[in-house]
Tab-separated table of N, CA and C in Angstrom:
chain	number	residue	atom	x	y	z
A	1	UNK	N	6.116	-14.165	-2.402
A	1	UNK	CA	5.287	-13.040	-2.825
A	1	UNK	C	6.095	-11.759	-2.629
A	2	UNK	N	6.009	-10.877	-3.620
A	2	UNK	CA	6.743	-9.611	-3.564
A	2	UNK	C	6.076	-8.657	-2.569
A	3	UNK	N	6.883	-7.776	-2.006
A	3	UNK	CA	6.404	-6.858	-0.975
A	3	UNK	C	5.214	-6.020	-1.441
A	4	UNK	N	5.253	-5.521	-2.661
A	4	UNK	CA	4.150	-4.704	-3.174
A	4	UNK	C	2.831	-5.468	-3.177
A	5	UNK	N	2.892	-6.737	-3.540
A	5	UNK	CA	1.684	-7.561	-3.563
A	5	UNK	C	1.171	-7.816	-2.146
A	6	UNK	N	2.071	-7.959	-1.207
A	6	UNK	CA	1.675	-8.171	0.194
A	6	UNK	C	0.983	-6.919	0.734
A	7	UNK	N	1.552	-5.764	0.448
A	7	UNK	CA	0.953	-4.499	0.901
A	7	UNK	C	-0.445	-4.342	0.315
A	8	UNK	N	-0.567	-4.581	-0.984
A	8	UNK	CA	-1.867	-4.436	-1.647
A	8	UNK	C	-2.879	-5.434	-1.085
A	9	UNK	N	-2.458	-6.683	-0.878
A	9	UNK	CA	-3.351	-7.716	-0.342
A	9	UNK	C	-3.854	-7.313	1.049
A	10	UNK	N	-2.947	-6.877	1.907
A	10	UNK	CA	-3.307	-6.449	3.260
A	10	UNK	C	-4.305	-5.282	3.193
A	11	UNK	N	-4.017	-4.305	2.328
A	11	UNK	CA	-4.882	-3.125	2.204
A	11	UNK	C	-6.266	-3.518	1.706
A	12	UNK	N	-6.321	-4.347	0.685
A	12	UNK	CA	-7.608	-4.760	0.107
A	12	UNK	C	-8.425	-5.603	1.089
A	13	UNK	N	-7.761	-6.477	1.850
A	13	UNK	CA	-8.472	-7.305	2.831
A	13	UNK	C	-9.185	-6.458	3.871
A	14	UNK	N	-8.619	-5.286	4.163
A	14	UNK	CA	-9.195	-4.402	5.171
A	14	UNK	C	-10.049	-3.295	4.557
A	15	UNK	N	-10.240	-3.387	3.235
A	15	UNK	CA	-11.052	-2.404	2.506
A	15	UNK	C	-10.575	-0.971	2.698
A	16	UNK	N	-9.254	-0.770	2.703
A	16	UNK	CA	-8.670	0.563	2.795
A	16	UNK	C	-8.356	1.057	1.391
A	17	UNK	N	-8.573	2.346	1.178
A	17	UNK	CA	-8.070	2.965	-0.044
A	17	UNK	C	-6.577	3.210	0.170
A	18	UNK	N	-5.887	3.561	-0.900
A	18	UNK	CA	-4.468	3.893	-0.744
A	18	UNK	C	-4.320	5.114	0.162
A	19	UNK	N	-5.268	6.028	0.078
A	19	UNK	CA	-5.226	7.229	0.919
A	19	UNK	C	-5.386	6.867	2.400
A	20	UNK	N	-6.321	5.969	2.693
A	20	UNK	CA	-6.536	5.553	4.088
A	20	UNK	C	-5.316	4.807	4.624
A	21	UNK	N	-4.753	3.941	3.808
A	21	UNK	CA	-3.563	3.195	4.216
A	21	UNK	C	-2.416	4.161	4.486
A	22	UNK	N	-2.251	5.124	3.596
A	22	UNK	CA	-1.185	6.110	3.752
A	22	UNK	C	-1.351	6.897	5.047
A	23	UNK	N	-2.564	7.306	5.331
A	23	UNK	CA	-2.829	8.075	6.550
A	23	UNK	C	-2.481	7.259	7.790
A	24	UNK	N	-2.836	5.994	7.794
A	24	UNK	CA	-2.544	5.120	8.926
A	24	UNK	C	-1.046	4.903	9.106
A	25	UNK	N	-0.314	4.917	7.994
A	25	UNK	CA	1.130	4.690	8.044
A	25	UNK	C	1.935	5.977	8.186
A	26	UNK	N	1.269	7.117	8.018
A	26	UNK	CA	1.965	8.399	8.125
A	26	UNK	C	2.827	8.711	6.911
A	27	UNK	N	2.374	8.254	5.742
A	27	UNK	CA	3.076	8.526	4.485
A	27	UNK	C	2.059	9.076	3.494
A	28	UNK	N	2.529	9.382	2.291
A	28	UNK	CA	1.608	9.888	1.265
A	28	UNK	C	0.968	8.726	0.506
A	29	UNK	N	-0.172	9.011	-0.112
A	29	UNK	CA	-0.836	8.004	-0.948
A	29	UNK	C	0.060	7.640	-2.129
A	30	UNK	N	0.824	8.603	-2.594
A	30	UNK	CA	1.763	8.353	-3.686
A	30	UNK	C	2.798	7.302	-3.282
A	31	UNK	N	3.248	7.351	-2.042
A	31	UNK	CA	4.218	6.360	-1.556
A	31	UNK	C	3.598	4.962	-1.560
A	32	UNK	N	2.379	4.852	-1.073
A	32	UNK	CA	1.693	3.550	-1.055
A	32	UNK	C	1.536	3.038	-2.482
A	33	UNK	N	1.162	3.919	-3.393
A	33	UNK	CA	1.004	3.539	-4.791
A	33	UNK	C	2.325	3.017	-5.356
A	34	UNK	N	3.412	3.701	-5.078
A	34	UNK	CA	4.722	3.274	-5.580
A	34	UNK	C	5.140	1.946	-4.967
A	35	UNK	N	4.833	1.743	-3.692
A	35	UNK	CA	5.166	0.464	-3.046
A	35	UNK	C	4.421	-0.669	-3.730
A	36	UNK	N	3.132	-0.464	-3.947
A	36	UNK	CA	2.310	-1.510	-4.547
A	36	UNK	C	2.759	-1.822	-5.975
A	37	UNK	N	3.202	-0.828	-6.691
A	37	UNK	CA	3.679	-1.046	-8.063
A	37	UNK	C	5.146	-1.467	-8.081
A	38	UNK	N	5.752	-1.511	-6.894
A	38	UNK	CA	7.161	-1.900	-6.716
A	38	UNK	C	8.112	-0.995	-7.510
A	39	UNK	N	7.747	0.298	-7.556
A	39	UNK	CA	8.586	1.296	-8.189
A	39	UNK	C	9.606	1.805	-7.185
A	40	UNK	N	9.190	1.861	-5.914
A	40	UNK	CA	10.049	2.366	-4.845
A	40	UNK	C	9.691	1.640	-3.559
A	41	UNK	N	10.690	1.391	-2.742
A	41	UNK	CA	10.439	0.772	-1.443
A	41	UNK	C	10.812	1.721	-0.302
A	42	UNK	N	10.944	3.009	-0.620
A	42	UNK	CA	11.293	4.001	0.396
A	42	UNK	C	10.069	4.708	0.892
């Protein structure tokens, strides 16, 4: 399974929005979105 799919699966299982996930990780929601779409892994 690709990293973006793992991130999305983990987030959805916990009923987090991308914004909530980003806040917990200390990154922007845009970063989480890019990770999930596998556009960027930074």
